[in-house]
Short mmCIF file of C-alpha atoms in Angstrom, two decimals:
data_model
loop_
_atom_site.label_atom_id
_atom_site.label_comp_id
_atom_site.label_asym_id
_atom_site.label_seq_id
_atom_site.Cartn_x
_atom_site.Cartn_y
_atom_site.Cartn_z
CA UNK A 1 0.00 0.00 0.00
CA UNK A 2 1.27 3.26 -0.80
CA UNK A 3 0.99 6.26 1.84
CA UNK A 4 -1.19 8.76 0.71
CA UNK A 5 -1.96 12.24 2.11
CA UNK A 6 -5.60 13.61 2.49
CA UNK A 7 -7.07 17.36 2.23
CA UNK A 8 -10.57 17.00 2.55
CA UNK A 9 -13.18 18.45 4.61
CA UNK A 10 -14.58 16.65 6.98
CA UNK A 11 -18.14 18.48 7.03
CA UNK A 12 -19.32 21.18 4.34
CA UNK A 13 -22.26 23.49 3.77
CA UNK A 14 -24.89 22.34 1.14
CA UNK A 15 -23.92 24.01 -1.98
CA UNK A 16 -20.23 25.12 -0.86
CA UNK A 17 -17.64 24.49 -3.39
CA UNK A 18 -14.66 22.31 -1.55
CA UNK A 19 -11.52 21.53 -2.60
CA UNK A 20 -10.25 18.03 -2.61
CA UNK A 21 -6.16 17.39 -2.10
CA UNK A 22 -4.43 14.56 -2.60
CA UNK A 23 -0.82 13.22 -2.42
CA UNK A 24 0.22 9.16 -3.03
CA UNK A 25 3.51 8.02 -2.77
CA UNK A 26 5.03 6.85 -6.22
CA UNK A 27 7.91 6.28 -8.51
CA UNK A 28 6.31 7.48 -11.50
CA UNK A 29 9.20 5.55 -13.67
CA UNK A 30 8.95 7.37 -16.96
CA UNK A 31 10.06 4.55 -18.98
CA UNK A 32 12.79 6.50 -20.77
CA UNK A 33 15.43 6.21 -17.97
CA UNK A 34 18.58 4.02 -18.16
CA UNK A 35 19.33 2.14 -14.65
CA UNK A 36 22.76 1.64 -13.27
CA UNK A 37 23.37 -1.15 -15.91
CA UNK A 38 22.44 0.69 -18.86
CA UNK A 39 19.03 -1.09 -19.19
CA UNK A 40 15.99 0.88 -19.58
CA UNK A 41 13.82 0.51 -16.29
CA UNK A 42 10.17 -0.04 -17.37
CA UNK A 43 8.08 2.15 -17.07
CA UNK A 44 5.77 2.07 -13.77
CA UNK A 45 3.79 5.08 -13.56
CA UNK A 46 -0.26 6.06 -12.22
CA UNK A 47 -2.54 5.83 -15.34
CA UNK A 48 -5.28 6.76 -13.86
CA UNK A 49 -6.80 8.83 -11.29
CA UNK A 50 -10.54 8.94 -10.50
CA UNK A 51 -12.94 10.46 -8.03
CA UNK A 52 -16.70 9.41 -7.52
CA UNK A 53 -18.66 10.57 -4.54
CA UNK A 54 -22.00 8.66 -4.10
CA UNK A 55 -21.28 6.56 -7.42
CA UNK A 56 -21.33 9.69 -9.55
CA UNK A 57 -17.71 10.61 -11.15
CA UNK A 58 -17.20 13.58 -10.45
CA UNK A 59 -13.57 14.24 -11.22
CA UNK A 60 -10.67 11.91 -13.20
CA UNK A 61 -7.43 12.27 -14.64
CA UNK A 62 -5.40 10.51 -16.71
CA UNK A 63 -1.21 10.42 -15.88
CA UNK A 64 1.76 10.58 -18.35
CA UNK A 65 5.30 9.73 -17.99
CA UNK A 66 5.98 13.09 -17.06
CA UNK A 67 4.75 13.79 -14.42
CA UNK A 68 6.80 14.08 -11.46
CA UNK A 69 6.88 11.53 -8.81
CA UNK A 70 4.91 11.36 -5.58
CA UNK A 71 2.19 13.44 -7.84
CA UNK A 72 0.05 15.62 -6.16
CA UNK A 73 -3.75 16.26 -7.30
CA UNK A 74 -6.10 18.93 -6.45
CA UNK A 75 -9.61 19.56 -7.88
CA UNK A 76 -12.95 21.30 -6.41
CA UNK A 77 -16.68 20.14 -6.39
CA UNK A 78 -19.98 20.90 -4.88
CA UNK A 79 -20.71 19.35 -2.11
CA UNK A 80 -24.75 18.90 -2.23
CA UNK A 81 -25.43 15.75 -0.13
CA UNK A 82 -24.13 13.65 2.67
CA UNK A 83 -21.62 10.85 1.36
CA UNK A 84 -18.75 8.90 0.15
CA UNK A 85 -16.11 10.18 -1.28
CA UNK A 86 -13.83 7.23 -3.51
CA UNK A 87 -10.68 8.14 -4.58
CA UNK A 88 -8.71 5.36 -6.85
CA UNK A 89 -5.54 5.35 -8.55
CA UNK A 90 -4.77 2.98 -11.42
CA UNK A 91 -1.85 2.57 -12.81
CA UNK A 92 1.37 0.21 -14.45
CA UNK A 93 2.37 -2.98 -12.31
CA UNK A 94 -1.53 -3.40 -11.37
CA UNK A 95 -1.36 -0.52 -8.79
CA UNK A 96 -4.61 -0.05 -8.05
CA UNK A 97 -5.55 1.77 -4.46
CA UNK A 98 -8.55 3.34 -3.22
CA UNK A 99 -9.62 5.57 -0.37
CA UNK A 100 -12.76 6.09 1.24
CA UNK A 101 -13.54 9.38 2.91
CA UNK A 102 -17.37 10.68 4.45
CA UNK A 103 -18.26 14.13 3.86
CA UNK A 104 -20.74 15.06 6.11
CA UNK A 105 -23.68 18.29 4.58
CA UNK A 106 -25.32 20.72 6.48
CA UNK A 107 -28.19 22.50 6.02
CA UNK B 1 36.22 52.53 30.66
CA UNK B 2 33.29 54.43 28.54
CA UNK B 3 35.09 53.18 25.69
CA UNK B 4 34.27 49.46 26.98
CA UNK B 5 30.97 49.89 28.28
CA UNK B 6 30.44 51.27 24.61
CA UNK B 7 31.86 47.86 23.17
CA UNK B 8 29.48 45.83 25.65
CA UNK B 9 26.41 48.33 24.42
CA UNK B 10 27.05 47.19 20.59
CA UNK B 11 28.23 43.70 21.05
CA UNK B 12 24.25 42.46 21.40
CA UNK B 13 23.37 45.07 18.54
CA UNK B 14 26.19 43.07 16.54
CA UNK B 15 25.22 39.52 17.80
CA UNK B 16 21.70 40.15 16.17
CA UNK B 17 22.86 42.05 13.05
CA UNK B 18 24.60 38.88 12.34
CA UNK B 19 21.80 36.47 13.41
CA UNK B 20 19.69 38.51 11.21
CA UNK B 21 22.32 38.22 7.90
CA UNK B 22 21.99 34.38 8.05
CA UNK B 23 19.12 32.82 5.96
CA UNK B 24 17.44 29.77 5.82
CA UNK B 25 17.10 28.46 1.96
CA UNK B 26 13.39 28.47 2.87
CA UNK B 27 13.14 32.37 2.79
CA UNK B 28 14.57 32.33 -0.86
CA UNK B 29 11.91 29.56 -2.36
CA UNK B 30 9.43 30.55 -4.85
CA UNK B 31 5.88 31.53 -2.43
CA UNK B 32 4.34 28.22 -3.54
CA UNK B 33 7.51 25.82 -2.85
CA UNK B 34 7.18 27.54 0.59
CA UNK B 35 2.94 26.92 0.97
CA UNK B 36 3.98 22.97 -0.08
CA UNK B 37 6.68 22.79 2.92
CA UNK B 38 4.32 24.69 5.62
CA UNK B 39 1.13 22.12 4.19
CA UNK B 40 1.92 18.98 6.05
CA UNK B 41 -0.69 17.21 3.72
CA UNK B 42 1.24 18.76 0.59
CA UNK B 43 4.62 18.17 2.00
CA UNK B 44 5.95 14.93 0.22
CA UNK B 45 8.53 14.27 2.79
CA UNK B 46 5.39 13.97 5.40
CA UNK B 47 4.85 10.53 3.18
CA UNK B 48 8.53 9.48 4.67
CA UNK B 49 7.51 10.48 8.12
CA UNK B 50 4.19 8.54 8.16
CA UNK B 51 6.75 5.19 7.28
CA UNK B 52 8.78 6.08 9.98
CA UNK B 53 5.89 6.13 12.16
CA UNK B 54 4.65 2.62 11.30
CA UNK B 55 8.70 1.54 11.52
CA UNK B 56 9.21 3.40 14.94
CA UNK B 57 6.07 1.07 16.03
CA UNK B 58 7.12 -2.09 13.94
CA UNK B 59 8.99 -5.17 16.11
CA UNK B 60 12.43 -5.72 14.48
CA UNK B 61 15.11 -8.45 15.29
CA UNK B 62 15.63 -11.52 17.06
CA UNK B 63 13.94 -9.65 19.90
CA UNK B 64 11.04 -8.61 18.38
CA UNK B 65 11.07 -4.80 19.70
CA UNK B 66 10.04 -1.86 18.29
CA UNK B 67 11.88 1.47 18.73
CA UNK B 68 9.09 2.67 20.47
CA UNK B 69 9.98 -0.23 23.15
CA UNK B 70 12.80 1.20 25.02
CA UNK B 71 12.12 5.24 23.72
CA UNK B 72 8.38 5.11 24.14
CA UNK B 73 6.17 8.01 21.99
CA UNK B 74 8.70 9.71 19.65
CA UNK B 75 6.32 13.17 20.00
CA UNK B 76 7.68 13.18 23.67
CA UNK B 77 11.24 11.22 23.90
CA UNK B 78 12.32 12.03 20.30
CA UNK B 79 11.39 16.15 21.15
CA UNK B 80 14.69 18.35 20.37
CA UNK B 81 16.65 15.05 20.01
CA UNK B 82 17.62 16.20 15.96
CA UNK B 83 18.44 19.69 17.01
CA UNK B 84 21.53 18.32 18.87
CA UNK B 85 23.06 16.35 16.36
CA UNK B 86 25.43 15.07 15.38
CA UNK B 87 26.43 14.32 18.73
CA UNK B 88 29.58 12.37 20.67
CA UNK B 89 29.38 8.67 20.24
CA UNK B 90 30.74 7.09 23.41
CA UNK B 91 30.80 3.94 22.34
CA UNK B 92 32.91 4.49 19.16
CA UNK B 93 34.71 7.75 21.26
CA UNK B 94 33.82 9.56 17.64
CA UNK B 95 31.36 12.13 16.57
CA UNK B 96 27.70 10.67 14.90
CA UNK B 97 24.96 12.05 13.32
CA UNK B 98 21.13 11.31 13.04
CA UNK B 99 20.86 8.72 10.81
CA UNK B 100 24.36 7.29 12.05
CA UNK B 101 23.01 6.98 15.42
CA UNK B 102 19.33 5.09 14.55
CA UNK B 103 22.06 2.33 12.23
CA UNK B 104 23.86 1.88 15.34
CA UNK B 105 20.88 1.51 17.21
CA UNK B 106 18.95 -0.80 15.36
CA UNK B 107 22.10 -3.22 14.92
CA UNK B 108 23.50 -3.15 18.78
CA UNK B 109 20.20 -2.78 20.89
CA UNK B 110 17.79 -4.56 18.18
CA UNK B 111 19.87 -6.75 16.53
CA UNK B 112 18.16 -6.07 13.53
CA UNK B 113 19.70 -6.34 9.74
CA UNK B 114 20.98 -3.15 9.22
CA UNK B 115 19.79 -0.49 6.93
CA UNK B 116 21.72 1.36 4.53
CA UNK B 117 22.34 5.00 4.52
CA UNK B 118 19.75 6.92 1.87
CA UNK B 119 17.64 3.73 2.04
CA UNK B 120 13.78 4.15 2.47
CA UNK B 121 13.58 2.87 5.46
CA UNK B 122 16.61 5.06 7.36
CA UNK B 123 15.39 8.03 5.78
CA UNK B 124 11.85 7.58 7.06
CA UNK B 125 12.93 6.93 10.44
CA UNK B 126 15.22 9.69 10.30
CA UNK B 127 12.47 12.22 9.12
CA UNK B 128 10.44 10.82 11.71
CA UNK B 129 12.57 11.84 14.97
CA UNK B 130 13.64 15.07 12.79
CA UNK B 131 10.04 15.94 12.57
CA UNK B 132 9.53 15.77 16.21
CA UNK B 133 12.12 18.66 16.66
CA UNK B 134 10.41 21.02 14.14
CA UNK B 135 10.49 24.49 15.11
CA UNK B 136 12.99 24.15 17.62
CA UNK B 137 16.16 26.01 17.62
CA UNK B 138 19.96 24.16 16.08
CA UNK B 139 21.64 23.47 19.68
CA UNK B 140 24.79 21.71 18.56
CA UNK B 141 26.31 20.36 22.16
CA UNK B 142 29.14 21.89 23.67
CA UNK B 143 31.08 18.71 23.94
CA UNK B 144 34.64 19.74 23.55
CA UNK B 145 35.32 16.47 22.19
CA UNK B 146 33.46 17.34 19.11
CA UNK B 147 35.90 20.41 18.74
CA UNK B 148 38.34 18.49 16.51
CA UNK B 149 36.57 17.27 13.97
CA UNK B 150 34.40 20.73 13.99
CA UNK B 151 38.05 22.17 13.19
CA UNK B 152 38.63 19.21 10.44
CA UNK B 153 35.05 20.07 8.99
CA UNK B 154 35.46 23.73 8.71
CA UNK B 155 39.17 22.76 6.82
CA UNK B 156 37.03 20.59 4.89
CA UNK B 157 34.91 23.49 3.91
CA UNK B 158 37.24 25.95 2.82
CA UNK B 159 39.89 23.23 1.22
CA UNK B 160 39.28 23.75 -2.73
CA UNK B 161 38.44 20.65 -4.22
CA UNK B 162 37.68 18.83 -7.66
CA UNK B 163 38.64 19.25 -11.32
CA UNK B 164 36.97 22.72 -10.99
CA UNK B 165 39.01 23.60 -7.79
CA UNK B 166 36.26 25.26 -6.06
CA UNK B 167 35.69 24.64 -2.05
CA UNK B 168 32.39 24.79 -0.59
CA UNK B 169 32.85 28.48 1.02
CA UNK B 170 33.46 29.73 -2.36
CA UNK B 171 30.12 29.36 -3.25
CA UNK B 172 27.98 29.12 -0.06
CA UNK B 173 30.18 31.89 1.39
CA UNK B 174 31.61 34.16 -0.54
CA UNK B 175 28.20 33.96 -3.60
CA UNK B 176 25.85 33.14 -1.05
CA UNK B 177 22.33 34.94 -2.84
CA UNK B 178 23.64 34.93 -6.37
CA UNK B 179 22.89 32.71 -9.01
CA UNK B 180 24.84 29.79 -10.06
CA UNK B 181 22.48 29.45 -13.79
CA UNK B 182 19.01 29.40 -12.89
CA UNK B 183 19.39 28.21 -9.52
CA UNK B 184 19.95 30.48 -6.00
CA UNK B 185 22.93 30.15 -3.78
CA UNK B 186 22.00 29.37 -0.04
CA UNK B 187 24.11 29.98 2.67
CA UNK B 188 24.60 26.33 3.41
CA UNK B 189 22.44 26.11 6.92
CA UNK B 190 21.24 22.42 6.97
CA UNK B 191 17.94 23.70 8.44
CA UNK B 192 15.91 21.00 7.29
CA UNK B 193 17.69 17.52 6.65
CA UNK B 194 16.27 15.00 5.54
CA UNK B 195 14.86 16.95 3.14
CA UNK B 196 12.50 16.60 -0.08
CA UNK B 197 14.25 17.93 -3.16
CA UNK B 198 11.82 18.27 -6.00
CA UNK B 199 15.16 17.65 -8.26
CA UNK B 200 15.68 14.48 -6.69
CA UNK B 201 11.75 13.43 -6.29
CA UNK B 202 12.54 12.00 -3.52
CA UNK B 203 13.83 12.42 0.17
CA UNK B 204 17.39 13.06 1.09
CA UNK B 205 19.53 13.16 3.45
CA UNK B 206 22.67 16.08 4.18
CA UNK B 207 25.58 13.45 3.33
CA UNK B 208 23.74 13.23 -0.18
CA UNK B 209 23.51 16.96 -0.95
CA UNK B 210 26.86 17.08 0.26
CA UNK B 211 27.74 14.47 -1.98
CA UNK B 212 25.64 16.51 -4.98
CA UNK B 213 27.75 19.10 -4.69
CA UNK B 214 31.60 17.33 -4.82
CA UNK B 215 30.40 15.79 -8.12
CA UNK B 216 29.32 19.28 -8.72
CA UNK B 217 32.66 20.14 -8.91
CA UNK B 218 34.01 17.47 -10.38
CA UNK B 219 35.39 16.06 -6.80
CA UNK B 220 35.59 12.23 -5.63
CA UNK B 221 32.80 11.94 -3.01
CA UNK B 222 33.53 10.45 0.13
CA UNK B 223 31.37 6.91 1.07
CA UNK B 224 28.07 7.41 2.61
CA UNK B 225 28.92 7.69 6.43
CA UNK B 226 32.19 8.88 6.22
CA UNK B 227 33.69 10.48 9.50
CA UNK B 228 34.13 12.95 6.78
CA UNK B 229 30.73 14.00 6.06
CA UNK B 230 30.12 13.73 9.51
CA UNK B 231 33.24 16.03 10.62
CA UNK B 232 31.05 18.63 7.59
CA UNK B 233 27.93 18.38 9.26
CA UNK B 234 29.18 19.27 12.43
CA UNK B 235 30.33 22.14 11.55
CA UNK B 236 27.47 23.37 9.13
CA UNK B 237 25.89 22.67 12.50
CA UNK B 238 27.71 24.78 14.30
CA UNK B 239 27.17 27.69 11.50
CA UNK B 240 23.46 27.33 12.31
CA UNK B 241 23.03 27.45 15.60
CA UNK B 242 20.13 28.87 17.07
CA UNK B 243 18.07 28.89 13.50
CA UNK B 244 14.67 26.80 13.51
CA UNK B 245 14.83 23.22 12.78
CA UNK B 246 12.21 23.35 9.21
CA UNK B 247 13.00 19.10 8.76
CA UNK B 248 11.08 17.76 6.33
CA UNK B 249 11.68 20.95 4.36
CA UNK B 250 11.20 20.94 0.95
CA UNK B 251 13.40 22.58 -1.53
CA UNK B 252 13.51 23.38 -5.44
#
C-alpha cells in the first residue's frame, strides 16, 4: 500500500464548493530512464486517477510519464449531499488503491 | 572605561545584526515551494515520516522490539533530540549524526539487519525523529570532544576541491544569494535535513547533498557515512546554531 496524504473536509455546507487534495507516494518511472546497468527501467507510472462521490464521477485524470513523482492532485466540487467520497488510482504494475472518505452536509 | 561599556552596548546590537544576515534556503523559495513545505498534507517528505511512524512502532530483530519499546512516543522522547546532532558517540569515542546513530541503534540494541544509509527505510525513520524537533532552535552540544573534527570540517569546507578547484565556502560563502544558472545560492544552513528535493523526487539526506555538490565540482565523493561528512555536518551545525529546525523541508 502506498501512503497517501488527504485534504478534505470533513463536514461542508450544502452548496459550498470544496476543494479536494491529494498526495500518493510513487515512482512514477517514466520509462525513458537508463538504470545503473544501462538497461531501460520499465516504465511504472499512475494511469489513472478517478474520483466518484455517491457513485457519480465527479472528477478523473489521466497520468503521463511526465509527471513528477509522488504526484500531487487537487480539484474542487460541490458538495450537495451527505456521502462517500472514492478516490482510486490505477496505474502500471496493477497498482490499483482506493480511499474512502465521508463528507458530512449541512443545512 | 566608557570606551568598553560602549563595546558591551554594541556587542548584542552586533550579535543580532549577524543572526539577522543568516538565511534559511526556505526564505529564498518561490511563495508556492514555501505553501507545499508549511502544508503537512502537501509536504511529500510527510509521506517518509508517516513510514517512519509505522517503523518506529514495527517489532524488528531476534527480539522482536520496536523502537518505540525502550524510547516510548517519539512526540515526547524524540522532542529536540535532531536539534543536537550530530552528537559524541561514546561507544565508538567519535562524533555521529542522526541517521548514524538510529544504524547503530537498530544493529546493537535490536539486533536487527541493518539499513543502509539513503535507504527508504533510514530516511523515514530519520524524518520521523527530525520531525519531532520542528520548530525548535539548532543546539549543537558543547562537547569539547566534538571540537576536533568541527576544526577538520570547517578545513574541509574551505579546502578547494575537484577538477573545478572550487571549495564549498566559495560558493555558499563568498556567492551566497547569487545565481549559479538558474538556480539560488543558499548559505549552506542544513535547516531541514532530511529533506525533499523536487530535483531528486525523492527524500534526502545532508551526506547526499553534500555528496551533490563534490560531483558538482568534479570532486571524488567520500562513502556514505564517512567520518568525513560527519566532521562537515558538524560544523554546518555549528554555522546554524540557534536557527529553527524546518526538517522535512522541501526545496527546489
Amino acid at each position: 500500500m502506498a501512503r497517501v496524504l488527504l485534504n478534505i473536509p470533513r463536514t461542508a455546507r450544502k452548496g459550498e464548493v470544496i476543494a479536494i487534495r491529494t498526495l500518493i507516494q510513487h515512482v512514477m518511472e517514466t520509462g525513458y530512464r537508463p538504470g545503473a546497468d544501462g538497461e531501460v527501467l520499465p516504465r511504472d507510472i499512475i494511469r489513472r486517477f478517478t474520483a466518484s462521490f455517491e457513485g457519480e464521477e465527479v472528477f478523473a485524470a489521466d497520468l503521463s510519464p511526465a509527471i513528477a513523482a509522488n504526484p500531487f492532485l487537487s480539484f474542487t466540487m460541490v458538495a450537495s449531499t451527505t456521502g462517500t467520497l472514492v478516490l482510486r488510482w490505477q496505474g502500471d504494475k496493477g497498482f490499483d488503491q482506493t480511499e474512502t472518505r465521508e463528507i458530512m452536509v449541512t443545512g | 572605561m566608557t570606551r568598553l561599556a560602549c563595546i558591551l552596548l554594541l556587542l548584542p546590537l552586533c550579535l543580532s545584526a549577524a543572526a539577522e544576515e543568516r538565511r534559511s534556503g526556505f526564505q529564498d523559495m518561490a511563495p508556492e515551494t514555501q505553501a507545499m513545505q508549511q502544508d503537512d498534507t502537501a509536504n511529500p517528505g510527510m509521506l517518509w515520516v508517516l513510514e517512519g511512524e509505522t517503523l518506529w512502532n514495527a517489532p524488528a530483530g531476534p527480539a522482536g522490539q520496536p523502537c518505540a519499546g525502550c524510547h516510548g512516543s517519539a512526540e515526547s522522547a524524540m522532542r529536540g533530540v535532531a536539534a543536537r546532532y550530530p552528537a559524541w558517540d561514546e561507544a565508538d569515542a567519535a562524533p555521529i549524526d542522526l541517521a548514524g546513530r538510529i544504524q547503530q541503534c537498530r544493529a546493537a540494541r535490536q539486533g536487527a539487519p541493518p539499513l543502509p544509509r539513503e535507504s527508504e527505510e533510514l530516511l523515514a525513520l530519520t524524518a520521523y525523529v527530525a520531525r519531532q524537533s520542528r520548530g525548535l532552535p539548532i543546539t549543537p552540544p558543547e562537547d569539547p570532544r566534538l571540537d576536533p573534527a568541527r576544526a577538520e570540517g570547517r578545513a574541509l569546507y574551505t579546502e578547494r576541491r575537484g577538477q573545478l578547484d572550487l571549495s564549498c565556502a566559495q560558493c555558499h560563502d563568498e556567492n551566497a544569494g547569487r545565481r549559479l544558472a538558474g538556480s539560488a545560492i543558499p548559505q549552506a544552513h542544513p535547516t531541514g535535513y532530511p529533506l525533499y528535493r523536487l530535483e531528486w523526487q525523492s527524500l534526502g539526506s545532508l551526506q547526499r547533498r553534500l555528496r551533490g555538490c563534490m560531483t558538482g565540482v568534479r570532486a571524488e565523493p567520500y562513502a556514505y557515512g564517512a567520518l568525513e561528512y560527519v566532521a562537515i555536518e558538524l560544523y554546518l551545525a555549528q554555522r546554524a546554531a540557534g536557527m529553527t529546525l524546518e526538517a522535512p523541508a522541501v526545496r527546489p
